PDB file of C-alpha atoms and ligand atoms in Angstrom:
ATOM      1  CA  MET A   1      58.804  66.782-126.532  1.00 52.00           C
ATOM      2  CA  SER A   2      61.494  69.343-126.049  1.00 66.00           C
ATOM      3  CA  LYS A   3      64.460  68.847-127.979  1.00 77.00           C
ATOM      4  CA  ALA A   4      67.667  67.870-126.369  1.00 88.00           C
ATOM      5  CA  LYS A   5      70.216  70.754-126.007  1.00 91.00           C
ATOM      6  CA  GLY A   6      73.439  71.124-128.084  1.00 96.00           C
ATOM      7  CA  LEU A   7      75.310  74.083-126.581  1.00 97.00           C
ATOM      8  CA  ILE A   8      78.166  75.675-128.647  1.00 98.00           C
ATOM      9  CA  PHE A   9      80.502  77.841-126.421  1.00 98.00           C
ATOM     10  CA  LEU A  10      82.150  80.896-128.354  1.00 97.00           C
ATOM     11  CA  GLY A  11      84.498  83.325-127.330  1.00 95.00           C
ATOM     12  CA  PRO A  12      88.039  84.384-127.685  1.00 94.00           C
ATOM     13  CA  PRO A  13      91.073  82.272-126.074  1.00 93.00           C
ATOM     14  CA  GLY A  14      90.791  83.619-122.553  1.00 92.00           C
ATOM     15  CA  SER A  15      87.185  84.563-122.323  1.00 95.00           C
ATOM     16  CA  GLY A  16      86.570  81.655-119.760  1.00 94.00           C
ATOM     17  CA  LYS A  17      84.469  79.539-122.115  1.00 95.00           C
ATOM     18  CA  GLY A  18      86.349  76.096-121.251  1.00 95.00           C
ATOM     19  CA  THR A  19      85.949  77.039-117.550  1.00 95.00           C
ATOM     20  CA  GLN A  20      82.458  77.896-117.882  1.00 97.00           C
ATOM     21  CA  ALA A  21      81.546  74.920-120.450  1.00 97.00           C
ATOM     22  CA  GLN A  22      83.157  72.556-117.609  1.00 97.00           C
ATOM     23  CA  ILE A  23      81.073  73.810-115.057  1.00 97.00           C
ATOM     24  CA  LEU A  24      77.742  73.762-116.725  1.00 97.00           C
ATOM     25  CA  ALA A  25      78.658  70.083-118.735  1.00 97.00           C
ATOM     26  CA  GLN A  26      78.683  69.098-114.778  1.00 97.00           C
ATOM     27  CA  GLU A  27      75.432  70.621-113.748  1.00 95.00           C
ATOM     28  CA  LEU A  28      73.504  69.822-116.595  1.00 94.00           C
ATOM     29  CA  GLN A  29      74.986  66.054-117.113  1.00 95.00           C
ATOM     30  CA  ILE A  30      76.207  66.244-120.537  1.00 96.00           C
ATOM     31  CA  PRO A  31      79.523  65.650-121.685  1.00 97.00           C
ATOM     32  CA  HIS A  32      81.704  68.842-122.315  1.00 98.00           C
ATOM     33  CA  ILE A  33      83.737  68.265-125.499  1.00 98.00           C
ATOM     34  CA  SER A  34      86.730  70.400-126.346  1.00 97.00           C
ATOM     35  CA  THR A  35      88.733  70.093-129.357  1.00 97.00           C
ATOM     36  CA  GLY A  36      91.583  71.867-127.917  1.00 95.00           C
ATOM     37  CA  GLU A  37      91.427  69.336-125.189  1.00 96.00           C
ATOM     38  CA  MET A  38      91.116  66.221-127.534  1.00 96.00           C
ATOM     39  CA  LEU A  39      94.102  67.435-129.464  1.00 97.00           C
ATOM     40  CA  ARG A  40      96.542  68.287-126.672  1.00 96.00           C
ATOM     41  CA  GLN A  41      95.721  64.538-125.508  1.00 97.00           C
ATOM     42  CA  ALA A  42      96.554  63.449-128.922  1.00 97.00           C
ATOM     43  CA  ILE A  43      99.681  65.198-128.993  1.00 97.00           C
ATOM     44  CA  ASP A  44     100.911  64.106-125.368  1.00 97.00           C
ATOM     45  CA  LYS A  45     100.217  60.422-126.376  1.00 97.00           C
ATOM     46  CA  GLN A  46     101.545  61.104-129.926  1.00 97.00           C
ATOM     47  CA  THR A  47      99.085  59.445-131.769  1.00 97.00           C
ATOM     48  CA  LYS A  48      98.785  59.908-135.708  1.00 97.00           C
ATOM     49  CA  LEU A  49      96.289  62.712-134.964  1.00 96.00           C
ATOM     50  CA  GLY A  50      98.905  64.338-132.505  1.00 97.00           C
ATOM     51  CA  GLN A  51     101.822  64.061-134.804  1.00 98.00           C
ATOM     52  CA  GLN A  52      99.724  65.887-137.511  1.00 97.00           C
ATOM     53  CA  ALA A  53      97.965  68.709-135.410  1.00 97.00           C
ATOM     54  CA  GLN A  54     101.148  69.392-133.353  1.00 97.00           C
ATOM     55  CA  SER A  55     102.773  72.211-135.115  1.00 97.00           C
ATOM     56  CA  TYR A  56      99.565  74.061-135.786  1.00 96.00           C
ATOM     57  CA  VAL A  57      98.956  74.036-131.996  1.00 95.00           C
ATOM     58  CA  ASP A  58     102.352  75.092-130.887  1.00 94.00           C
ATOM     59  CA  GLN A  59     101.930  77.865-133.362  1.00 93.00           C
ATOM     60  CA  GLY A  60      98.454  79.025-132.624  1.00 93.00           C
ATOM     61  CA  GLU A  61      97.404  78.295-135.949  1.00 95.00           C
ATOM     62  CA  LEU A  62      93.936  76.188-136.547  1.00 97.00           C
ATOM     63  CA  VAL A  63      94.428  72.396-137.330  1.00 97.00           C
ATOM     64  CA  PRO A  64      93.196  71.864-140.834  1.00 98.00           C
ATOM     65  CA  ASP A  65      89.591  70.731-140.708  1.00 97.00           C
ATOM     66  CA  GLU A  66      89.849  67.587-142.395  1.00 95.00           C
ATOM     67  CA  LEU A  67      91.763  66.599-139.277  1.00 96.00           C
ATOM     68  CA  LEU A  68      88.831  67.405-137.110  1.00 95.00           C
ATOM     69  CA  LEU A  69      85.572  67.069-138.616  1.00 97.00           C
ATOM     70  CA  GLY A  70      85.222  63.131-138.673  1.00 94.00           C
ATOM     71  CA  LEU A  71      86.549  63.343-135.170  1.00 95.00           C
ATOM     72  CA  ILE A  72      83.488  65.533-134.045  1.00 96.00           C
ATOM     73  CA  ARG A  73      81.286  63.717-135.982  1.00 95.00           C
ATOM     74  CA  GLU A  74      82.338  60.392-134.177  1.00 95.00           C
ATOM     75  CA  ARG A  75      82.439  62.187-130.832  1.00 96.00           C
ATOM     76  CA  LEU A  76      79.026  63.532-131.243  1.00 95.00           C
ATOM     77  CA  SER A  77      77.339  60.086-131.968  1.00 93.00           C
ATOM     78  CA  HIS A  78      78.800  58.377-128.581  1.00 95.00           C
ATOM     79  CA  ALA A  79      76.036  57.423-126.038  1.00 94.00           C
ATOM     80  CA  ASP A  80      77.061  59.410-123.530  1.00 95.00           C
ATOM     81  CA  ALA A  81      76.427  62.190-125.901  1.00 95.00           C
ATOM     82  CA  GLN A  82      72.721  61.490-126.481  1.00 93.00           C
ATOM     83  CA  ASN A  83      70.948  64.007-124.087  1.00 93.00           C
ATOM     84  CA  GLY A  84      72.968  66.945-124.906  1.00 95.00           C
ATOM     85  CA  TRP A  85      76.544  68.051-125.271  1.00 97.00           C
ATOM     86  CA  ILE A  86      78.514  71.430-124.946  1.00 98.00           C
ATOM     87  CA  LEU A  87      80.869  71.979-127.684  1.00 98.00           C
ATOM     88  CA  ASP A  88      84.114  74.107-126.727  1.00 97.00           C
ATOM     89  CA  GLY A  89      86.609  75.492-129.439  1.00 96.00           C
ATOM     90  CA  PHE A  90      84.439  74.291-132.209  1.00 97.00           C
ATOM     91  CA  PRO A  91      83.484  75.461-134.746  1.00 98.00           C
ATOM     92  CA  ARG A  92      86.467  77.542-135.122  1.00 97.00           C
ATOM     93  CA  ASN A  93      85.333  78.849-138.927  1.00 98.00           C
ATOM     94  CA  VAL A  94      82.501  79.152-140.987  1.00 97.00           C
ATOM     95  CA  GLU A  95      83.104  75.770-142.693  1.00 97.00           C
ATOM     96  CA  GLN A  96      83.417  73.893-139.669  1.00 98.00           C
ATOM     97  CA  ALA A  97      80.028  75.970-138.537  1.00 97.00           C
ATOM     98  CA  ASN A  98      78.605  74.658-142.060  1.00 97.00           C
ATOM     99  CA  PHE A  99      79.816  71.269-141.349  1.00 97.00           C
ATOM    100  CA  LEU A 100      78.065  71.126-137.833  1.00 96.00           C
ATOM    101  CA  ASP A 101      74.825  72.421-139.501  1.00 95.00           C
ATOM    102  CA  GLN A 102      74.628  69.612-142.014  1.00 95.00           C
ATOM    103  CA  LEU A 103      75.731  66.985-139.198  1.00 95.00           C
ATOM    104  CA  LEU A 104      72.727  68.468-137.108  1.00 93.00           C
ATOM    105  CA  GLN A 105      70.284  68.059-140.049  1.00 91.00           C
ATOM    106  CA  GLU A 106      71.228  64.691-141.136  1.00 92.00           C
ATOM    107  CA  GLU A 107      71.917  62.800-138.532  1.00 90.00           C
ATOM    108  CA  LEU A 108      71.548  64.756-135.131  1.00 86.00           C
ATOM    109  CA  ALA A 109      68.092  66.080-135.815  1.00 84.00           C
ATOM    110  CA  GLN A 110      67.081  65.450-132.094  1.00 88.00           C
ATOM    111  CA  PHE A 111      69.183  68.406-131.048  1.00 87.00           C
ATOM    112  CA  SER A 112      68.410  72.059-131.019  1.00 89.00           C
ATOM    113  CA  GLU A 113      71.406  74.401-131.384  1.00 91.00           C
ATOM    114  CA  GLN A 114      72.134  77.030-129.151  1.00 96.00           C
ATOM    115  CA  ALA A 115      75.303  79.242-129.527  1.00 97.00           C
ATOM    116  CA  LEU A 116      76.781  81.385-126.524  1.00 98.00           C
ATOM    117  CA  ASN A 117      79.222  83.805-126.812  1.00 97.00           C
ATOM    118  CA  LEU A 118      81.416  85.208-123.996  1.00 97.00           C
ATOM    119  CA  ASP A 119      82.314  88.854-124.521  1.00 95.00           C
ATOM    120  CA  VAL A 120      85.725  89.860-122.711  1.00 95.00           C
ATOM    121  CA  SER A 121      87.629  93.070-122.907  1.00 92.00           C
ATOM    122  CA  ASP A 122      90.999  92.452-124.777  1.00 88.00           C
ATOM    123  CA  ASP A 123      93.078  93.501-121.933  1.00 88.00           C
ATOM    124  CA  LEU A 124      91.425  90.850-119.755  1.00 92.00           C
ATOM    125  CA  LEU A 125      91.848  88.314-122.186  1.00 92.00           C
ATOM    126  CA  ILE A 126      95.486  88.700-122.178  1.00 87.00           C
ATOM    127  CA  GLU A 127      95.852  89.046-118.915  1.00 89.00           C
ATOM    128  CA  ARG A 128      94.058  85.852-118.144  1.00 90.00           C
ATOM    129  CA  LEU A 129      96.012  83.886-120.828  1.00 90.00           C
ATOM    130  CA  LEU A 130      99.418  84.937-119.441  1.00 88.00           C
ATOM    131  CA  LEU A 131      98.120  83.827-115.826  1.00 89.00           C
ATOM    132  CA  ARG A 132      97.063  80.307-117.378  1.00 83.00           C
ATOM    133  CA  GLY A 133     100.258  79.255-118.281  1.00 77.00           C
ATOM    134  CA  ARG A 134      99.704  76.385-120.825  1.00 84.00           C
ATOM    135  CA  LYS A 135     102.213  75.347-123.264  1.00 85.00           C
ATOM    136  CA  ASP A 136     100.745  77.538-126.113  1.00 85.00           C
ATOM    137  CA  ASP A 137     100.169  80.499-123.761  1.00 85.00           C
ATOM    138  CA  ASN A 138     103.396  82.245-124.477  1.00 87.00           C
ATOM    139  CA  GLU A 139     103.217  85.798-125.663  1.00 85.00           C
ATOM    140  CA  ASP A 140     104.015  85.259-129.617  1.00 87.00           C
ATOM    141  CA  THR A 141     101.574  82.632-129.981  1.00 90.00           C
ATOM    142  CA  ILE A 142      98.821  84.498-127.880  1.00 90.00           C
ATOM    143  CA  ARG A 143      99.316  87.317-130.161  1.00 90.00           C
ATOM    144  CA  ARG A 144      98.747  84.649-133.125  1.00 93.00           C
ATOM    145  CA  ARG A 145      95.851  82.862-131.655  1.00 93.00           C
ATOM    146  CA  LEU A 146      94.024  86.476-131.029  1.00 93.00           C
ATOM    147  CA  GLU A 147      94.736  87.199-134.487  1.00 95.00           C
ATOM    148  CA  VAL A 148      93.499  83.857-135.978  1.00 95.00           C
ATOM    149  CA  TYR A 149      90.507  84.451-133.643  1.00 96.00           C
ATOM    150  CA  ARG A 150      89.764  87.635-134.996  1.00 95.00           C
ATOM    151  CA  GLU A 151      90.016  86.633-138.894  1.00 97.00           C
ATOM    152  CA  GLN A 152      88.325  83.209-138.714  1.00 96.00           C
ATOM    153  CA  THR A 153      86.275  82.738-135.523  1.00 96.00           C
ATOM    154  CA  LYS A 154      84.538  85.914-135.204  1.00 96.00           C
ATOM    155  CA  PRO A 155      82.639  85.208-138.316  1.00 97.00           C
ATOM    156  CA  VAL A 156      81.308  82.161-136.829  1.00 98.00           C
ATOM    157  CA  ILE A 157      79.568  84.676-134.248  1.00 97.00           C
ATOM    158  CA  ASP A 158      78.092  86.289-137.308  1.00 96.00           C
ATOM    159  CA  TYR A 159      76.895  83.162-138.800  1.00 97.00           C
ATOM    160  CA  TYR A 160      75.162  82.424-135.684  1.00 97.00           C
ATOM    161  CA  ARG A 161      73.785  85.771-135.118  1.00 96.00           C
ATOM    162  CA  ASP A 162      72.267  85.862-138.831  1.00 96.00           C
ATOM    163  CA  HIS A 163      70.876  82.057-138.086  1.00 93.00           C
ATOM    164  CA  GLU A 164      69.135  83.668-134.836  1.00 92.00           C
ATOM    165  CA  ARG A 165      70.946  81.289-132.483  1.00 94.00           C
ATOM    166  CA  LEU A 166      73.162  83.408-130.865  1.00 97.00           C
ATOM    167  CA  SER A 167      73.127  84.830-127.065  1.00 97.00           C
ATOM    168  CA  SER A 168      75.887  86.784-125.980  1.00 96.00           C
ATOM    169  CA  VAL A 169      77.076  87.113-122.454  1.00 96.00           C
ATOM    170  CA  ASP A 170      79.191  89.413-120.550  1.00 96.00           C
ATOM    171  CA  GLY A 171      82.422  87.260-119.865  1.00 96.00           C
ATOM    172  CA  ASN A 172      84.332  89.931-117.966  1.00 96.00           C
ATOM    173  CA  PRO A 173      82.557  89.569-114.281  1.00 96.00           C
ATOM    174  CA  ASP A 174      83.985  86.955-111.956  1.00 95.00           C
ATOM    175  CA  PRO A 175      83.369  83.195-112.874  1.00 95.00           C
ATOM    176  CA  GLU A 176      79.939  82.750-110.581  1.00 97.00           C
ATOM    177  CA  THR A 177      78.135  85.586-112.206  1.00 97.00           C
ATOM    178  CA  VAL A 178      79.181  84.466-115.705  1.00 97.00           C
ATOM    179  CA  THR A 179      77.758  81.027-114.603  1.00 97.00           C
ATOM    180  CA  ALA A 180      74.560  82.697-113.388  1.00 97.00           C
ATOM    181  CA  SER A 181      73.925  84.467-116.553  1.00 97.00           C
ATOM    182  CA  LEU A 182      74.662  81.585-119.010  1.00 97.00           C
ATOM    183  CA  LYS A 183      72.172  79.368-116.554  1.00 96.00           C
ATOM    184  CA  GLU A 184      69.509  81.909-117.214  1.00 95.00           C
ATOM    185  CA  ILE A 185      70.046  81.909-120.856  1.00 95.00           C
ATOM    186  CA  ILE A 186      69.869  78.195-121.235  1.00 93.00           C
ATOM    187  CA  ALA A 187      66.781  77.617-119.292  1.00 91.00           C
ATOM    188  CA  SER A 188      64.890  80.488-121.074  1.00 82.00           C
TER     189      SER A 188
HETATM  190  P1  AMP B 201      91.610  75.622-127.279  1.00 59.78           P
HETATM  191  O1  AMP B 201      92.135  74.776-126.142  1.00 59.78           O
HETATM  192  O2  AMP B 201      90.264  75.694-127.929  1.00 59.78           O
HETATM  193  O3  AMP B 201      92.253  77.274-127.074  1.00 59.78           O
HETATM  194  O4  AMP B 201      92.690  75.125-128.728  1.00 59.78           O
HETATM  195  C1  AMP B 201      93.882  75.136-128.537  1.00 59.78           C
HETATM  196  C2  AMP B 201      94.464  75.020-130.141  1.00 59.78           C
HETATM  197  O5  AMP B 201      93.833  73.784-130.420  1.00 59.78           O
HETATM  198  C3  AMP B 201      94.038  76.125-130.862  1.00 59.78           C
HETATM  199  O6  AMP B 201      95.030  77.288-130.984  1.00 59.78           O
HETATM  200  C4  AMP B 201      94.298  75.244-132.724  1.00 59.78           C
HETATM  201  O7  AMP B 201      95.804  75.033-132.738  1.00 59.78           O
HETATM  202  C5  AMP B 201      93.669  73.803-131.909  1.00 59.78           C
HETATM  203  N1  AMP B 201      92.333  73.877-132.155  1.00 59.78           N
HETATM  204  C6  AMP B 201      91.155  73.588-131.189  1.00 59.78           C
HETATM  205  N2  AMP B 201      90.103  73.530-131.561  1.00 59.78           N
HETATM  206  C7  AMP B 201      90.190  73.868-133.009  1.00 59.78           C
HETATM  207  C8  AMP B 201      89.086  73.636-134.136  1.00 59.78           C
HETATM  208  N3  AMP B 201      87.752  73.393-133.621  1.00 59.78           N
HETATM  209  N4  AMP B 201      89.615  73.681-135.209  1.00 59.78           N
HETATM  210  C9  AMP B 201      91.134  74.049-135.486  1.00 59.78           C
HETATM  211  N5  AMP B 201      91.880  74.035-134.630  1.00 59.78           N
HETATM  212  C10 AMP B 201      91.678  73.949-133.516  1.00 59.78           C
END
């Protein structure tokens, strides 16, 4: 029997990975798990996690790993995630990628991991982020988030490439074209 798919969406802020993850999760009937969205909800509700995470999110910094790792482990064990899942915004650094690998080996061996990277030009990223207008989409925070991406998240792409689990997709065209490219890769 083929394994259930664990899809990991990678790409800089503004690459469209959230939009694409949402569309594909709906089509494949698997949950879209966005750590950014989980954190925004926790901040809105002012839970303990929300209070601890708020200043990092507001400044465009990564939230410390210890706040997120247990959350991801718990989320991936839910009943709705047993046939597959799409992770959006996690892993964000190599430590998180190692954690996920270990989790997949030890507790979630029924999943085969596939990382999908959306490549988008820098000019288009900034244009899209400024249009989106989320609270952390002001110019200073955007600049910082792109820096954090280059310094900490880009090595995650190399990590999956080295482990031969990476596919890259051109994320510059219109959303429908990007969805079609992603579907082709997932089906292959
Ligand atoms: P996103 O919606 O993925 O752009 O995430 C928004 C913000 O949430 C980021 O700028 C980080 O502050 C925080 N965040 C989301 N995912 C992670 C993660 N995996 N590790 C650390 N911080 C994260």
